[in-house]
């Protein structure tokens, strides 16, 4: 074979390889939200206004992506545990009660401060929002005191931010 023929085959081979690389790949372009960023899961964890020892209470989480409700989550659980006792956690499977809304009913047997966490997995997108709750009058007072202690003292900073 002549040098010209070899160069021609090499050139055709390079073009064929480049075509395969360019057209053989599919673009994985994420959905964008209204601000131009890839959309992500957003949640709104709904807690009862008042919790009573030994009474069933309803907890729910609303799940959205790009402003639309996300139904059919691969995992939807709620986890409850007393403050400082994560090893005593109780997991309750949530039911989808309407599109994008996952709910459970749970009874807390003792007064105290607890954590409630929802675990939502929608085919790879995961969120685990957690909130602290108080059950019983003494626990409510204790939680209010803890939250007030955690706030920065505006008087010490002259009221300026």
Short mmCIF file of N, CA and C in Angstrom, two decimals:
data_model
loop_
_atom_site.label_atom_id
_atom_site.label_comp_id
_atom_site.label_asym_id
_atom_site.label_seq_id
_atom_site.Cartn_x
_atom_site.Cartn_y
_atom_site.Cartn_z
N UNK A 1 0.83 -1.19 0.00
CA UNK A 1 0.00 0.00 0.00
C UNK A 1 0.87 1.24 0.00
N UNK A 2 0.35 2.23 -0.67
CA UNK A 2 1.10 3.47 -0.74
C UNK A 2 0.86 4.30 0.52
N UNK A 3 1.72 5.26 0.71
CA UNK A 3 1.61 6.17 1.85
C UNK A 3 0.32 6.96 1.75
N UNK A 4 -0.06 7.32 0.53
CA UNK A 4 -1.29 8.07 0.33
C UNK A 4 -2.50 7.25 0.79
N UNK A 5 -2.56 5.98 0.47
CA UNK A 5 -3.66 5.10 0.85
C UNK A 5 -3.72 4.96 2.36
N UNK A 6 -2.57 4.78 2.98
CA UNK A 6 -2.53 4.65 4.45
C UNK A 6 -3.03 5.92 5.13
N UNK A 7 -2.62 7.08 4.62
CA UNK A 7 -3.08 8.34 5.21
C UNK A 7 -4.58 8.49 5.04
N UNK A 8 -5.09 8.07 3.86
CA UNK A 8 -6.52 8.19 3.61
C UNK A 8 -7.30 7.30 4.57
N UNK A 9 -6.86 6.04 4.80
CA UNK A 9 -7.51 5.14 5.76
C UNK A 9 -7.45 5.72 7.17
N UNK A 10 -6.30 6.27 7.53
CA UNK A 10 -6.14 6.86 8.86
C UNK A 10 -7.09 8.03 9.03
N UNK A 11 -7.21 8.86 7.99
CA UNK A 11 -8.10 10.01 8.05
C UNK A 11 -9.56 9.56 8.16
N UNK A 12 -9.95 8.58 7.37
CA UNK A 12 -11.31 8.06 7.44
C UNK A 12 -11.58 7.41 8.79
N UNK A 13 -10.61 6.69 9.32
CA UNK A 13 -10.74 6.05 10.63
C UNK A 13 -10.91 7.09 11.73
N UNK A 14 -10.16 8.16 11.64
CA UNK A 14 -10.28 9.24 12.65
C UNK A 14 -11.66 9.88 12.59
N UNK A 15 -12.16 10.11 11.34
CA UNK A 15 -13.48 10.72 11.20
C UNK A 15 -14.56 9.77 11.71
N UNK A 16 -14.41 8.48 11.43
CA UNK A 16 -15.38 7.50 11.91
C UNK A 16 -15.38 7.46 13.44
N UNK A 17 -14.21 7.43 14.05
CA UNK A 17 -14.09 7.42 15.50
C UNK A 17 -14.70 8.68 16.11
N UNK A 18 -14.41 9.83 15.51
CA UNK A 18 -14.97 11.09 16.00
C UNK A 18 -16.49 11.08 15.89
N UNK A 19 -17.03 10.56 14.79
CA UNK A 19 -18.48 10.48 14.62
C UNK A 19 -19.11 9.59 15.69
N UNK A 20 -18.50 8.45 15.96
CA UNK A 20 -19.03 7.55 16.99
C UNK A 20 -19.01 8.24 18.34
N UNK A 21 -17.92 8.93 18.64
CA UNK A 21 -17.83 9.61 19.93
C UNK A 21 -18.86 10.73 20.05
N UNK A 22 -19.04 11.50 18.99
CA UNK A 22 -19.98 12.62 19.05
C UNK A 22 -21.43 12.18 19.06
N UNK A 23 -21.78 11.24 18.22
CA UNK A 23 -23.17 10.85 18.07
C UNK A 23 -23.56 9.67 18.95
N UNK A 24 -22.59 8.97 19.46
CA UNK A 24 -22.87 7.81 20.30
C UNK A 24 -23.17 8.19 21.74
N UNK A 25 -22.84 9.38 22.13
CA UNK A 25 -23.06 9.83 23.51
C UNK A 25 -24.42 10.53 23.60
N UNK A 26 -25.09 10.31 24.69
CA UNK A 26 -26.33 11.04 24.92
C UNK A 26 -26.07 12.07 26.00
N UNK A 27 -26.63 13.20 25.82
CA UNK A 27 -26.45 14.27 26.81
C UNK A 27 -27.35 14.00 28.01
N UNK A 28 -26.81 14.15 29.19
CA UNK A 28 -27.57 14.01 30.42
C UNK A 28 -27.75 15.41 30.99
N UNK A 29 -28.71 16.13 30.46
CA UNK A 29 -28.95 17.52 30.87
C UNK A 29 -30.00 17.52 31.96
N UNK A 30 -29.65 18.01 33.15
CA UNK A 30 -30.62 18.01 34.25
C UNK A 30 -31.74 19.02 34.00
N UNK A 31 -32.89 18.71 34.62
CA UNK A 31 -34.01 19.65 34.61
C UNK A 31 -33.58 20.92 35.32
N UNK A 32 -33.97 22.07 34.78
CA UNK A 32 -33.60 23.34 35.41
C UNK A 32 -34.82 23.97 36.05
N UNK A 33 -34.60 24.63 37.20
CA UNK A 33 -35.71 25.32 37.86
C UNK A 33 -35.81 26.74 37.30
N UNK A 34 -36.71 27.55 37.89
CA UNK A 34 -36.96 28.90 37.38
C UNK A 34 -35.73 29.81 37.47
N UNK A 35 -34.76 29.47 38.33
CA UNK A 35 -33.56 30.30 38.44
C UNK A 35 -32.43 29.77 37.56
N UNK A 36 -32.70 28.73 36.77
CA UNK A 36 -31.68 28.20 35.87
C UNK A 36 -30.77 27.17 36.51
N UNK A 37 -31.04 26.79 37.74
CA UNK A 37 -30.23 25.79 38.44
C UNK A 37 -30.90 24.42 38.29
N UNK A 38 -30.10 23.34 38.39
CA UNK A 38 -30.72 22.01 38.34
C UNK A 38 -31.78 21.90 39.43
N UNK A 39 -32.97 21.40 39.07
CA UNK A 39 -34.03 21.30 40.07
C UNK A 39 -33.68 20.21 41.08
N UNK A 40 -34.15 20.40 42.28
CA UNK A 40 -33.87 19.47 43.37
C UNK A 40 -35.15 19.27 44.18
N UNK A 41 -35.11 18.29 45.06
CA UNK A 41 -36.26 18.05 45.91
C UNK A 41 -36.37 19.13 46.96
N UNK A 42 -37.59 19.57 47.19
CA UNK A 42 -37.87 20.45 48.31
C UNK A 42 -38.97 19.78 49.12
N UNK A 43 -38.91 19.96 50.42
CA UNK A 43 -39.87 19.30 51.30
C UNK A 43 -40.42 20.28 52.31
N UNK A 44 -41.61 19.96 52.77
CA UNK A 44 -42.25 20.72 53.84
C UNK A 44 -42.71 19.69 54.86
N UNK A 45 -42.00 19.61 55.98
CA UNK A 45 -42.32 18.67 57.05
C UNK A 45 -43.43 19.27 57.90
N UNK A 46 -44.58 18.60 57.95
CA UNK A 46 -45.74 19.08 58.69
C UNK A 46 -45.85 18.33 60.01
N UNK A 47 -45.88 19.07 61.11
CA UNK A 47 -45.98 18.49 62.45
C UNK A 47 -47.29 18.90 63.10
N UNK A 48 -47.80 18.08 64.02
CA UNK A 48 -49.01 18.47 64.75
C UNK A 48 -48.74 19.74 65.56
N UNK A 49 -49.75 20.58 65.73
CA UNK A 49 -49.58 21.81 66.52
C UNK A 49 -49.34 21.48 67.99
N UNK A 50 -49.98 20.43 68.46
CA UNK A 50 -49.83 20.04 69.86
C UNK A 50 -49.70 18.52 69.93
N UNK A 51 -48.72 18.07 70.70
CA UNK A 51 -48.50 16.64 70.89
C UNK A 51 -48.83 16.27 72.33
N UNK A 52 -49.56 15.19 72.51
CA UNK A 52 -49.90 14.73 73.85
C UNK A 52 -49.32 13.34 74.07
N UNK A 53 -48.85 13.09 75.28
CA UNK A 53 -48.30 11.78 75.64
C UNK A 53 -49.38 10.72 75.45
N UNK A 54 -49.02 9.64 74.75
CA UNK A 54 -49.91 8.51 74.57
C UNK A 54 -51.02 8.70 73.55
N UNK A 55 -51.05 9.82 72.84
CA UNK A 55 -52.09 10.06 71.84
C UNK A 55 -51.50 9.93 70.44
N UNK A 56 -52.28 9.35 69.53
CA UNK A 56 -51.85 9.27 68.14
C UNK A 56 -51.76 10.67 67.55
N UNK A 57 -50.70 10.93 66.81
CA UNK A 57 -50.50 12.22 66.16
C UNK A 57 -50.14 11.97 64.70
N UNK A 58 -50.59 12.86 63.82
CA UNK A 58 -50.32 12.72 62.40
C UNK A 58 -49.15 13.61 61.98
N UNK A 59 -48.23 13.01 61.24
CA UNK A 59 -47.05 13.69 60.71
C UNK A 59 -47.07 13.50 59.20
N UNK A 60 -46.67 14.52 58.45
CA UNK A 60 -46.61 14.36 57.00
C UNK A 60 -45.48 15.20 56.43
N UNK A 61 -45.10 14.85 55.22
CA UNK A 61 -44.09 15.60 54.50
C UNK A 61 -44.58 15.76 53.06
N UNK A 62 -44.50 16.99 52.57
CA UNK A 62 -44.85 17.28 51.18
C UNK A 62 -43.55 17.36 50.40
N UNK A 63 -43.49 16.64 49.28
CA UNK A 63 -42.27 16.56 48.48
C UNK A 63 -42.53 17.14 47.09
N UNK A 64 -41.65 18.06 46.67
CA UNK A 64 -41.78 18.73 45.38
C UNK A 64 -40.46 18.69 44.64
N UNK A 65 -40.54 18.71 43.32
CA UNK A 65 -39.35 18.89 42.47
C UNK A 65 -39.78 19.81 41.34
N UNK A 66 -39.09 20.92 41.23
CA UNK A 66 -39.46 21.89 40.22
C UNK A 66 -40.86 22.45 40.44
N UNK A 67 -41.30 22.50 41.69
CA UNK A 67 -42.62 23.03 42.02
C UNK A 67 -43.76 22.04 41.84
N UNK A 68 -43.46 20.84 41.37
CA UNK A 68 -44.48 19.82 41.15
C UNK A 68 -44.40 18.74 42.22
N UNK A 69 -45.53 18.21 42.69
CA UNK A 69 -45.50 17.14 43.69
C UNK A 69 -44.81 15.89 43.13
N UNK A 70 -44.05 15.23 43.99
CA UNK A 70 -43.33 14.02 43.58
C UNK A 70 -43.98 12.82 44.24
N UNK A 71 -44.66 12.03 43.44
CA UNK A 71 -45.30 10.82 43.93
C UNK A 71 -44.45 9.60 43.67
N UNK A 72 -44.85 8.50 44.26
CA UNK A 72 -44.19 7.22 44.01
C UNK A 72 -42.78 7.13 44.52
N UNK A 73 -42.49 7.70 45.69
CA UNK A 73 -41.14 7.64 46.24
C UNK A 73 -40.70 6.20 46.47
N UNK A 74 -39.43 5.93 46.19
CA UNK A 74 -38.87 4.60 46.41
C UNK A 74 -38.82 4.29 47.92
N UNK A 75 -38.61 5.32 48.73
CA UNK A 75 -38.60 5.17 50.19
C UNK A 75 -39.27 6.39 50.79
N UNK A 76 -40.15 6.15 51.76
CA UNK A 76 -40.81 7.22 52.49
C UNK A 76 -41.04 6.72 53.91
N UNK A 77 -40.17 7.12 54.81
CA UNK A 77 -40.24 6.69 56.21
C UNK A 77 -40.13 7.89 57.13
N UNK A 78 -40.62 7.73 58.34
CA UNK A 78 -40.41 8.70 59.41
C UNK A 78 -39.65 7.98 60.52
N UNK A 79 -38.71 8.70 61.13
CA UNK A 79 -37.93 8.15 62.22
C UNK A 79 -38.11 9.06 63.43
N UNK A 80 -38.41 8.47 64.58
CA UNK A 80 -38.64 9.22 65.83
C UNK A 80 -37.64 8.72 66.87
N UNK A 81 -37.04 9.66 67.63
CA UNK A 81 -36.19 9.24 68.74
C UNK A 81 -36.12 10.34 69.79
N UNK A 82 -35.95 9.91 71.07
CA UNK A 82 -35.80 10.89 72.14
C UNK A 82 -34.45 11.60 72.02
N UNK A 83 -34.42 12.85 72.40
CA UNK A 83 -33.17 13.61 72.33
C UNK A 83 -32.06 12.87 73.09
N UNK A 84 -30.92 12.77 72.43
CA UNK A 84 -29.76 12.11 73.05
C UNK A 84 -29.81 10.59 73.01
N UNK A 85 -30.82 10.02 72.35
CA UNK A 85 -30.96 8.56 72.32
C UNK A 85 -31.24 8.07 70.90
N UNK A 86 -30.38 8.43 69.98
CA UNK A 86 -30.57 8.05 68.56
C UNK A 86 -30.68 6.53 68.40
N UNK A 87 -30.01 5.79 69.28
CA UNK A 87 -30.06 4.32 69.20
C UNK A 87 -31.44 3.77 69.56
N UNK A 88 -32.32 4.59 70.12
CA UNK A 88 -33.68 4.17 70.47
C UNK A 88 -34.69 4.58 69.39
N UNK A 89 -34.19 4.87 68.19
CA UNK A 89 -35.06 5.36 67.12
C UNK A 89 -36.08 4.31 66.68
N UNK A 90 -37.27 4.80 66.34
CA UNK A 90 -38.35 3.97 65.82
C UNK A 90 -38.64 4.46 64.41
N UNK A 91 -38.64 3.55 63.44
CA UNK A 91 -38.93 3.90 62.05
C UNK A 91 -40.34 3.45 61.69
N UNK A 92 -41.10 4.37 61.07
CA UNK A 92 -42.47 4.08 60.67
C UNK A 92 -42.57 4.35 59.16
N UNK A 93 -43.04 3.35 58.41
CA UNK A 93 -43.21 3.51 56.96
C UNK A 93 -44.38 4.45 56.69
N UNK A 94 -44.15 5.42 55.80
CA UNK A 94 -45.18 6.39 55.45
C UNK A 94 -45.98 5.91 54.25
N UNK A 95 -47.23 6.35 54.20
CA UNK A 95 -48.10 6.06 53.06
C UNK A 95 -48.28 7.35 52.26
N UNK A 96 -48.36 7.20 50.95
CA UNK A 96 -48.62 8.37 50.10
C UNK A 96 -50.12 8.64 50.15
N UNK A 97 -50.50 9.73 50.83
CA UNK A 97 -51.91 10.03 51.04
C UNK A 97 -52.51 10.89 49.93
N UNK A 98 -51.67 11.59 49.19
CA UNK A 98 -52.06 12.33 47.99
C UNK A 98 -50.77 12.54 47.21
N UNK A 99 -50.83 12.96 45.95
CA UNK A 99 -49.60 13.10 45.17
C UNK A 99 -48.54 13.95 45.88
N UNK A 100 -47.41 13.33 46.19
CA UNK A 100 -46.30 14.04 46.82
C UNK A 100 -46.43 14.24 48.32
N UNK A 101 -47.48 13.71 48.94
CA UNK A 101 -47.66 13.86 50.40
C UNK A 101 -47.58 12.48 51.04
N UNK A 102 -46.64 12.33 51.99
CA UNK A 102 -46.41 11.07 52.67
C UNK A 102 -46.70 11.27 54.15
N UNK A 103 -47.52 10.38 54.73
CA UNK A 103 -48.02 10.59 56.10
C UNK A 103 -47.90 9.34 56.95
N UNK A 104 -47.79 9.58 58.27
CA UNK A 104 -47.83 8.51 59.26
C UNK A 104 -48.62 9.00 60.47
N UNK A 105 -49.09 8.04 61.24
CA UNK A 105 -49.67 8.33 62.54
C UNK A 105 -48.76 7.64 63.54
N UNK A 106 -48.36 8.37 64.58
CA UNK A 106 -47.41 7.80 65.56
C UNK A 106 -47.79 8.27 66.96
N UNK A 107 -47.56 7.41 67.93
CA UNK A 107 -47.86 7.71 69.33
C UNK A 107 -46.55 7.74 70.12
N UNK A 108 -46.33 8.84 70.83
CA UNK A 108 -45.17 8.96 71.70
C UNK A 108 -45.64 8.70 73.12
N UNK A 109 -44.99 7.77 73.80
CA UNK A 109 -45.47 7.27 75.10
C UNK A 109 -44.97 8.05 76.32
N UNK A 110 -43.89 8.82 76.15
CA UNK A 110 -43.33 9.53 77.31
C UNK A 110 -43.10 11.00 77.00
N UNK A 111 -43.25 11.82 78.02
CA UNK A 111 -42.99 13.25 77.87
C UNK A 111 -41.50 13.45 77.60
N UNK A 112 -41.20 14.45 76.79
CA UNK A 112 -39.80 14.76 76.52
C UNK A 112 -39.61 15.47 75.19
N UNK A 113 -38.36 15.71 74.87
CA UNK A 113 -38.00 16.32 73.60
C UNK A 113 -37.58 15.19 72.67
N UNK A 114 -38.10 15.25 71.45
CA UNK A 114 -37.85 14.20 70.46
C UNK A 114 -37.42 14.82 69.14
N UNK A 115 -36.84 13.98 68.30
CA UNK A 115 -36.55 14.36 66.93
C UNK A 115 -37.46 13.54 66.02
N UNK A 116 -37.91 14.19 64.97
CA UNK A 116 -38.66 13.49 63.92
C UNK A 116 -37.95 13.81 62.61
N UNK A 117 -37.68 12.74 61.86
CA UNK A 117 -36.98 12.89 60.59
C UNK A 117 -37.75 12.12 59.52
N UNK A 118 -37.94 12.73 58.38
CA UNK A 118 -38.53 11.99 57.27
C UNK A 118 -37.40 11.62 56.32
N UNK A 119 -37.44 10.39 55.84
CA UNK A 119 -36.46 9.90 54.89
C UNK A 119 -37.18 9.67 53.57
N UNK A 120 -36.87 10.49 52.59
CA UNK A 120 -37.54 10.40 51.30
C UNK A 120 -36.48 10.14 50.23
N UNK A 121 -36.72 9.10 49.43
CA UNK A 121 -35.84 8.77 48.30
C UNK A 121 -36.73 8.63 47.07
N UNK A 122 -36.52 9.52 46.11
CA UNK A 122 -37.30 9.47 44.87
C UNK A 122 -36.35 9.14 43.73
N UNK A 123 -36.02 7.86 43.64
CA UNK A 123 -35.15 7.38 42.55
C UNK A 123 -33.81 8.13 42.50
N UNK A 124 -33.13 8.15 43.61
CA UNK A 124 -31.80 8.75 43.66
C UNK A 124 -31.72 10.11 44.31
N UNK A 125 -32.82 10.88 44.28
CA UNK A 125 -32.84 12.16 45.00
C UNK A 125 -33.29 11.87 46.41
N UNK A 126 -32.44 12.21 47.40
CA UNK A 126 -32.77 11.91 48.80
C UNK A 126 -32.79 13.18 49.62
N UNK A 127 -33.75 13.23 50.54
CA UNK A 127 -33.81 14.32 51.52
C UNK A 127 -34.15 13.72 52.86
N UNK A 128 -33.60 14.32 53.92
CA UNK A 128 -33.82 13.83 55.28
C UNK A 128 -34.08 15.00 56.22
N UNK A 129 -35.16 15.74 56.03
CA UNK A 129 -35.42 16.86 56.94
C UNK A 129 -35.70 16.36 58.36
N UNK A 130 -35.18 17.10 59.33
CA UNK A 130 -35.33 16.72 60.73
C UNK A 130 -35.79 17.93 61.53
N UNK A 131 -36.73 17.69 62.46
CA UNK A 131 -37.18 18.75 63.36
C UNK A 131 -37.22 18.21 64.78
N UNK A 132 -37.07 19.14 65.71
CA UNK A 132 -37.15 18.79 67.14
C UNK A 132 -38.55 19.14 67.61
N UNK A 133 -39.15 18.24 68.39
CA UNK A 133 -40.51 18.43 68.90
C UNK A 133 -40.52 18.22 70.41
N UNK A 134 -41.54 18.77 71.05
CA UNK A 134 -41.70 18.61 72.50
C UNK A 134 -43.05 17.97 72.76
N UNK A 135 -43.04 16.97 73.66
CA UNK A 135 -44.27 16.28 74.05
C UNK A 135 -44.46 16.49 75.55
N UNK A 136 -45.54 17.18 75.92
CA UNK A 136 -45.80 17.47 77.33
C UNK A 136 -45.40 18.90 77.68
N UNK A 137 -46.08 19.44 78.68
CA UNK A 137 -45.89 20.85 79.07
C UNK A 137 -44.47 21.16 79.50
N UNK A 138 -43.86 20.30 80.34
CA UNK A 138 -42.48 20.56 80.79
C UNK A 138 -41.51 20.54 79.62
N UNK A 139 -41.72 19.61 78.69
CA UNK A 139 -40.84 19.51 77.52
C UNK A 139 -40.98 20.73 76.63
N UNK A 140 -42.21 21.26 76.50
CA UNK A 140 -42.42 22.47 75.70
C UNK A 140 -41.63 23.62 76.30
N UNK A 141 -41.71 23.81 77.62
CA UNK A 141 -40.96 24.87 78.30
C UNK A 141 -39.46 24.69 78.10
N UNK A 142 -39.00 23.45 78.22
CA UNK A 142 -37.58 23.15 78.06
C UNK A 142 -37.12 23.46 76.63
N UNK A 143 -37.92 23.09 75.64
CA UNK A 143 -37.56 23.34 74.25
C UNK A 143 -37.52 24.84 73.95
N UNK A 144 -38.48 25.58 74.48
CA UNK A 144 -38.49 27.04 74.29
C UNK A 144 -37.23 27.65 74.90
N UNK A 145 -36.86 27.21 76.09
CA UNK A 145 -35.64 27.72 76.74
C UNK A 145 -34.41 27.38 75.90
N UNK A 146 -34.35 26.15 75.35
CA UNK A 146 -33.20 25.75 74.53
C UNK A 146 -33.11 26.60 73.26
N UNK A 147 -34.26 26.86 72.63
CA UNK A 147 -34.25 27.65 71.40
C UNK A 147 -33.90 29.10 71.67
N UNK A 148 -34.38 29.64 72.79
CA UNK A 148 -34.02 31.01 73.15
C UNK A 148 -32.54 31.14 73.46
N UNK A 149 -31.97 30.13 74.11
CA UNK A 149 -30.54 30.15 74.43
C UNK A 149 -29.70 30.07 73.16
N UNK A 150 -30.23 29.44 72.12
CA UNK A 150 -29.48 29.27 70.87
C UNK A 150 -29.51 30.53 70.00
N UNK A 151 -30.46 31.44 70.25
CA UNK A 151 -30.55 32.67 69.46
C UNK A 151 -29.46 33.62 69.90
N UNK A 152 -28.89 34.36 68.94
CA UNK A 152 -27.87 35.35 69.33
C UNK A 152 -28.52 36.47 70.14
N UNK A 153 -27.80 36.96 71.10
CA UNK A 153 -28.28 38.02 71.97
C UNK A 153 -28.15 39.35 71.23
N UNK A 154 -29.29 39.90 70.77
CA UNK A 154 -29.27 41.15 70.01
C UNK A 154 -28.75 42.31 70.86
N UNK A 155 -29.02 42.32 72.15
CA UNK A 155 -28.56 43.42 73.00
C UNK A 155 -27.04 43.46 73.04
N UNK A 156 -26.40 42.29 73.05
CA UNK A 156 -24.94 42.23 73.09
C UNK A 156 -24.33 42.75 71.79
N UNK A 157 -25.10 42.69 70.71
CA UNK A 157 -24.60 43.16 69.42
C UNK A 157 -25.16 44.51 69.04
N UNK A 158 -25.81 45.17 70.00
CA UNK A 158 -26.36 46.49 69.75
C UNK A 158 -27.55 46.48 68.81
N UNK A 159 -28.15 45.31 68.60
CA UNK A 159 -29.31 45.23 67.73
C UNK A 159 -28.97 45.28 66.25
N UNK A 160 -27.67 45.28 65.91
CA UNK A 160 -27.24 45.33 64.50
C UNK A 160 -26.86 43.96 64.03
N UNK A 161 -27.06 43.73 62.75
CA UNK A 161 -26.68 42.44 62.15
C UNK A 161 -25.48 42.60 61.28
#
